[in-house]
C-alpha cells in the first residue's frame, strides 16, 4: 500500500509516541504499509531488541513482541527487501543476518555460508533491479573504517562480496 502525509498527518504523535531510542533503524514495509523499527537504546540503559511498527493511517505505534528476536543492537544496517517482503538486519555486535516478517510477526536468523565481517554504522538498501540488499562500509569494533560492498539475496540466504577497496583512509 501507499500512503501520503497530508495536512492531517500528526508529526508530533509520530515522534512523541515513538519508541524512546537512538541508534535504532527504521524501514518502510511497502507491502504492509507500516514503518518497522528495531533496536537502539533509550538513552539511559542497555541496547534493546524491541520490534515496533508504526501504522501511518491510524498514526499509532505498536510494540510487536515477536517470540524471538535478534540480540540487542544499535547502529546496524537495515533494509526492506521488496522481493521477499522481509526486513533485513545485518551487523551491530556481530556478523549475523536476520529477517523479519511483519505479517507473521516473526524473526528468523539466516545462515549464509559466507557473511561480511561484523560492523556498525554501515548502510544498506534494497536494489530492485538485482533483487539484492546492498551493504556498504561501516566501522569494525576497533573503529577501522571499511570500504567493502556486499549483496545479500534473502531468498537464497547468500552474501556476495561485490567490491572491496580495503580500509578507508
mmCIF file of N, CA and C in Angstrom, residues 76-126:
data_model
loop_
_atom_site.group_PDB
_atom_site.id
_atom_site.type_symbol
_atom_site.label_atom_id
_atom_site.label_comp_id
_atom_site.label_asym_id
_atom_site.label_seq_id
_atom_site.Cartn_x
_atom_site.Cartn_y
_atom_site.Cartn_z
ATOM 1 N N UNK A 76 23.287 -0.684 13.436
ATOM 2 C CA UNK A 76 23.421 -1.777 12.485
ATOM 3 C C UNK A 76 22.845 -1.326 11.144
ATOM 4 N N UNK A 77 22.845 -2.203 10.177
ATOM 5 C CA UNK A 77 22.256 -1.912 8.868
ATOM 6 C C UNK A 77 20.901 -2.608 8.763
ATOM 7 N N UNK A 78 19.943 -1.928 8.116
ATOM 8 C CA UNK A 78 18.598 -2.496 7.977
ATOM 9 C C UNK A 78 17.995 -2.006 6.666
ATOM 10 N N UNK A 79 17.313 -2.909 5.962
ATOM 11 C CA UNK A 79 16.622 -2.548 4.722
ATOM 12 C C UNK A 79 15.329 -3.347 4.619
ATOM 13 N N UNK A 80 14.466 -2.903 3.722
ATOM 14 C CA UNK A 80 13.244 -3.662 3.437
ATOM 15 C C UNK A 80 13.423 -4.309 2.074
ATOM 16 N N UNK A 81 13.359 -5.631 2.029
ATOM 17 C CA UNK A 81 13.520 -6.409 0.810
ATOM 18 C C UNK A 81 12.150 -6.595 0.167
ATOM 19 N N UNK A 82 11.905 -5.845 -0.903
ATOM 20 C CA UNK A 82 10.599 -5.906 -1.576
ATOM 21 C C UNK A 82 10.354 -7.253 -2.232
ATOM 22 N N UNK A 83 11.402 -7.914 -2.675
ATOM 23 C CA UNK A 83 11.253 -9.201 -3.357
ATOM 24 C C UNK A 83 10.734 -10.298 -2.448
ATOM 25 N N UNK A 84 11.155 -10.292 -1.182
ATOM 26 C CA UNK A 84 10.733 -11.345 -0.253
ATOM 27 C C UNK A 84 9.779 -10.829 0.818
ATOM 28 N N UNK A 85 9.468 -9.520 0.794
ATOM 29 C CA UNK A 85 8.612 -8.892 1.801
ATOM 30 C C UNK A 85 9.161 -9.150 3.210
ATOM 31 N N UNK A 86 10.472 -8.910 3.373
ATOM 32 C CA UNK A 86 11.130 -9.098 4.659
ATOM 33 C C UNK A 86 11.993 -7.885 4.986
ATOM 34 N N UNK A 87 12.086 -7.582 6.260
ATOM 35 C CA UNK A 87 13.056 -6.614 6.745
ATOM 36 C C UNK A 87 14.350 -7.383 6.967
ATOM 37 N N UNK A 88 15.469 -6.834 6.506
ATOM 38 C CA UNK A 88 16.768 -7.479 6.643
ATOM 39 C C UNK A 88 17.622 -6.657 7.608
ATOM 40 N N UNK A 89 18.201 -7.321 8.603
ATOM 41 C CA UNK A 89 19.096 -6.676 9.569
ATOM 42 C C UNK A 89 20.453 -7.357 9.487
ATOM 43 N N UNK A 90 21.505 -6.526 9.433
ATOM 44 C CA UNK A 90 22.858 -7.065 9.476
ATOM 45 C C UNK A 90 23.729 -6.198 10.374
ATOM 46 N N UNK A 91 24.582 -6.863 11.153
ATOM 47 C CA UNK A 91 25.603 -6.156 11.910
ATOM 48 C C UNK A 91 25.170 -5.738 13.288
ATOM 49 N N UNK A 92 25.905 -4.773 13.817
ATOM 50 C CA UNK A 92 25.788 -4.420 15.216
ATOM 51 C C UNK A 92 26.934 -5.111 15.924
ATOM 52 N N UNK A 93 26.657 -5.876 16.953
ATOM 53 C CA UNK A 93 27.757 -6.507 17.699
ATOM 54 C C UNK A 93 28.328 -7.755 17.040
ATOM 55 N N UNK A 94 27.704 -8.220 15.958
ATOM 56 C CA UNK A 94 28.113 -9.492 15.366
ATOM 57 C C UNK A 94 27.917 -9.461 13.851
ATOM 58 N N UNK A 95 28.188 -10.569 13.203
ATOM 59 C CA UNK A 95 28.032 -10.683 11.752
ATOM 60 C C UNK A 95 26.778 -11.488 11.407
ATOM 61 N N UNK A 96 25.749 -11.349 12.226
ATOM 62 C CA UNK A 96 24.506 -12.100 11.986
ATOM 63 C C UNK A 96 23.610 -11.366 10.989
ATOM 64 N N UNK A 97 22.849 -12.169 10.252
ATOM 65 C CA UNK A 97 21.838 -11.655 9.331
ATOM 66 C C UNK A 97 20.485 -12.167 9.805
ATOM 67 N N UNK A 98 19.542 -11.249 9.995
ATOM 68 C CA UNK A 98 18.199 -11.606 10.469
ATOM 69 C C UNK A 98 17.154 -11.080 9.498
ATOM 70 N N UNK A 99 16.043 -11.814 9.392
ATOM 71 C CA UNK A 99 14.924 -11.435 8.532
ATOM 72 C C UNK A 99 13.660 -11.317 9.379
ATOM 73 N N UNK A 100 12.899 -10.243 9.175
ATOM 74 C CA UNK A 100 11.655 -10.047 9.913
ATOM 75 C C UNK A 100 10.483 -10.051 8.952
ATOM 76 N N UNK A 101 9.487 -10.865 9.268
ATOM 77 C CA UNK A 101 8.246 -10.950 8.503
ATOM 78 C C UNK A 101 7.167 -10.253 9.332
ATOM 79 N N UNK A 102 6.778 -9.060 8.904
ATOM 80 C CA UNK A 102 5.779 -8.288 9.650
ATOM 81 C C UNK A 102 4.446 -9.035 9.733
ATOM 82 N N UNK A 103 4.003 -9.632 8.630
ATOM 83 C CA UNK A 103 2.699 -10.304 8.598
ATOM 84 C C UNK A 103 2.625 -11.462 9.585
ATOM 85 N N UNK A 104 3.734 -12.183 9.765
ATOM 86 C CA UNK A 104 3.774 -13.300 10.717
ATOM 87 C C UNK A 104 4.321 -12.865 12.075
ATOM 88 N N UNK A 105 4.778 -11.609 12.171
ATOM 89 C CA UNK A 105 5.424 -11.084 13.375
ATOM 90 C C UNK A 105 6.492 -12.062 13.874
ATOM 91 N N UNK A 106 7.421 -12.391 12.956
ATOM 92 C CA UNK A 106 8.460 -13.343 13.346
ATOM 93 C C UNK A 106 9.809 -12.967 12.740
ATOM 94 N N UNK A 107 10.850 -13.153 13.555
ATOM 95 C CA UNK A 107 12.231 -13.001 13.133
ATOM 96 C C UNK A 107 12.811 -14.390 12.867
ATOM 97 N N UNK A 108 13.669 -14.504 11.861
ATOM 98 C CA UNK A 108 14.415 -15.741 11.631
ATOM 99 C C UNK A 108 15.849 -15.365 11.296
ATOM 100 N N UNK A 109 16.766 -16.160 11.805
ATOM 101 C CA UNK A 109 18.172 -15.904 11.525
ATOM 102 C C UNK A 109 18.565 -16.633 10.252
ATOM 103 N N UNK A 110 19.158 -15.897 9.329
ATOM 104 C CA UNK A 110 19.662 -16.509 8.102
ATOM 105 C C UNK A 110 20.978 -17.215 8.424
ATOM 106 N N UNK A 111 21.299 -18.224 7.646
ATOM 107 C CA UNK A 111 22.527 -18.986 7.876
ATOM 108 C C UNK A 111 23.371 -19.033 6.605
ATOM 109 N N UNK A 112 23.806 -17.868 6.104
ATOM 110 C CA UNK A 112 24.631 -17.892 4.891
ATOM 111 C C UNK A 112 25.987 -18.531 5.158
ATOM 112 N N UNK A 113 26.552 -19.183 4.149
ATOM 113 C CA UNK A 113 27.863 -19.825 4.293
ATOM 114 C C UNK A 113 28.965 -18.784 4.499
ATOM 115 N N UNK A 114 28.809 -17.627 3.894
ATOM 116 C CA UNK A 114 29.776 -16.531 3.986
ATOM 117 C C UNK A 114 29.014 -15.279 4.372
ATOM 118 N N UNK A 115 29.601 -14.468 5.256
ATOM 119 C CA UNK A 115 28.983 -13.209 5.670
ATOM 120 C C UNK A 115 30.027 -12.102 5.684
ATOM 121 N N UNK A 116 29.586 -10.862 5.539
ATOM 122 C CA UNK A 116 30.523 -9.760 5.732
ATOM 123 C C UNK A 116 31.021 -9.776 7.172
ATOM 124 N N UNK A 117 32.172 -9.163 7.419
ATOM 125 C CA UNK A 117 32.637 -9.045 8.805
ATOM 126 C C UNK A 117 31.668 -8.184 9.620
ATOM 127 N N UNK A 118 31.643 -8.405 10.934
ATOM 128 C CA UNK A 118 30.797 -7.600 11.815
ATOM 129 C C UNK A 118 31.154 -6.126 11.658
ATOM 130 N N UNK A 119 30.138 -5.265 11.836
ATOM 131 C CA UNK A 119 30.355 -3.836 11.667
ATOM 132 C C UNK A 119 29.213 -3.048 12.274
ATOM 133 N N UNK A 120 29.475 -1.787 12.487
ATOM 134 C CA UNK A 120 28.452 -0.821 12.884
ATOM 135 C C UNK A 120 28.535 0.358 11.914
ATOM 136 N N UNK A 121 27.515 1.196 11.931
ATOM 137 C CA UNK A 121 27.471 2.429 11.125
ATOM 138 C C UNK A 121 27.574 2.177 9.630
ATOM 139 N N UNK A 122 27.097 1.049 9.163
ATOM 140 C CA UNK A 122 27.083 0.776 7.724
ATOM 141 C C UNK A 122 25.723 1.196 7.169
ATOM 142 N N UNK A 123 25.596 1.128 5.858
ATOM 143 C CA UNK A 123 24.341 1.468 5.199
ATOM 144 C C UNK A 123 23.910 0.298 4.323
ATOM 145 N N UNK A 124 22.577 0.093 4.237
ATOM 146 C CA UNK A 124 22.061 -0.984 3.398
ATOM 147 C C UNK A 124 20.748 -0.525 2.768
ATOM 148 N N UNK A 125 20.564 -0.904 1.512
ATOM 149 C CA UNK A 125 19.333 -0.583 0.802
ATOM 150 C C UNK A 125 18.999 -1.727 -0.148
ATOM 151 N N UNK A 126 17.737 -1.798 -0.547
ATOM 152 C CA UNK A 126 17.298 -2.831 -1.484
ATOM 153 C C UNK A 126 17.443 -2.320 -2.904
#
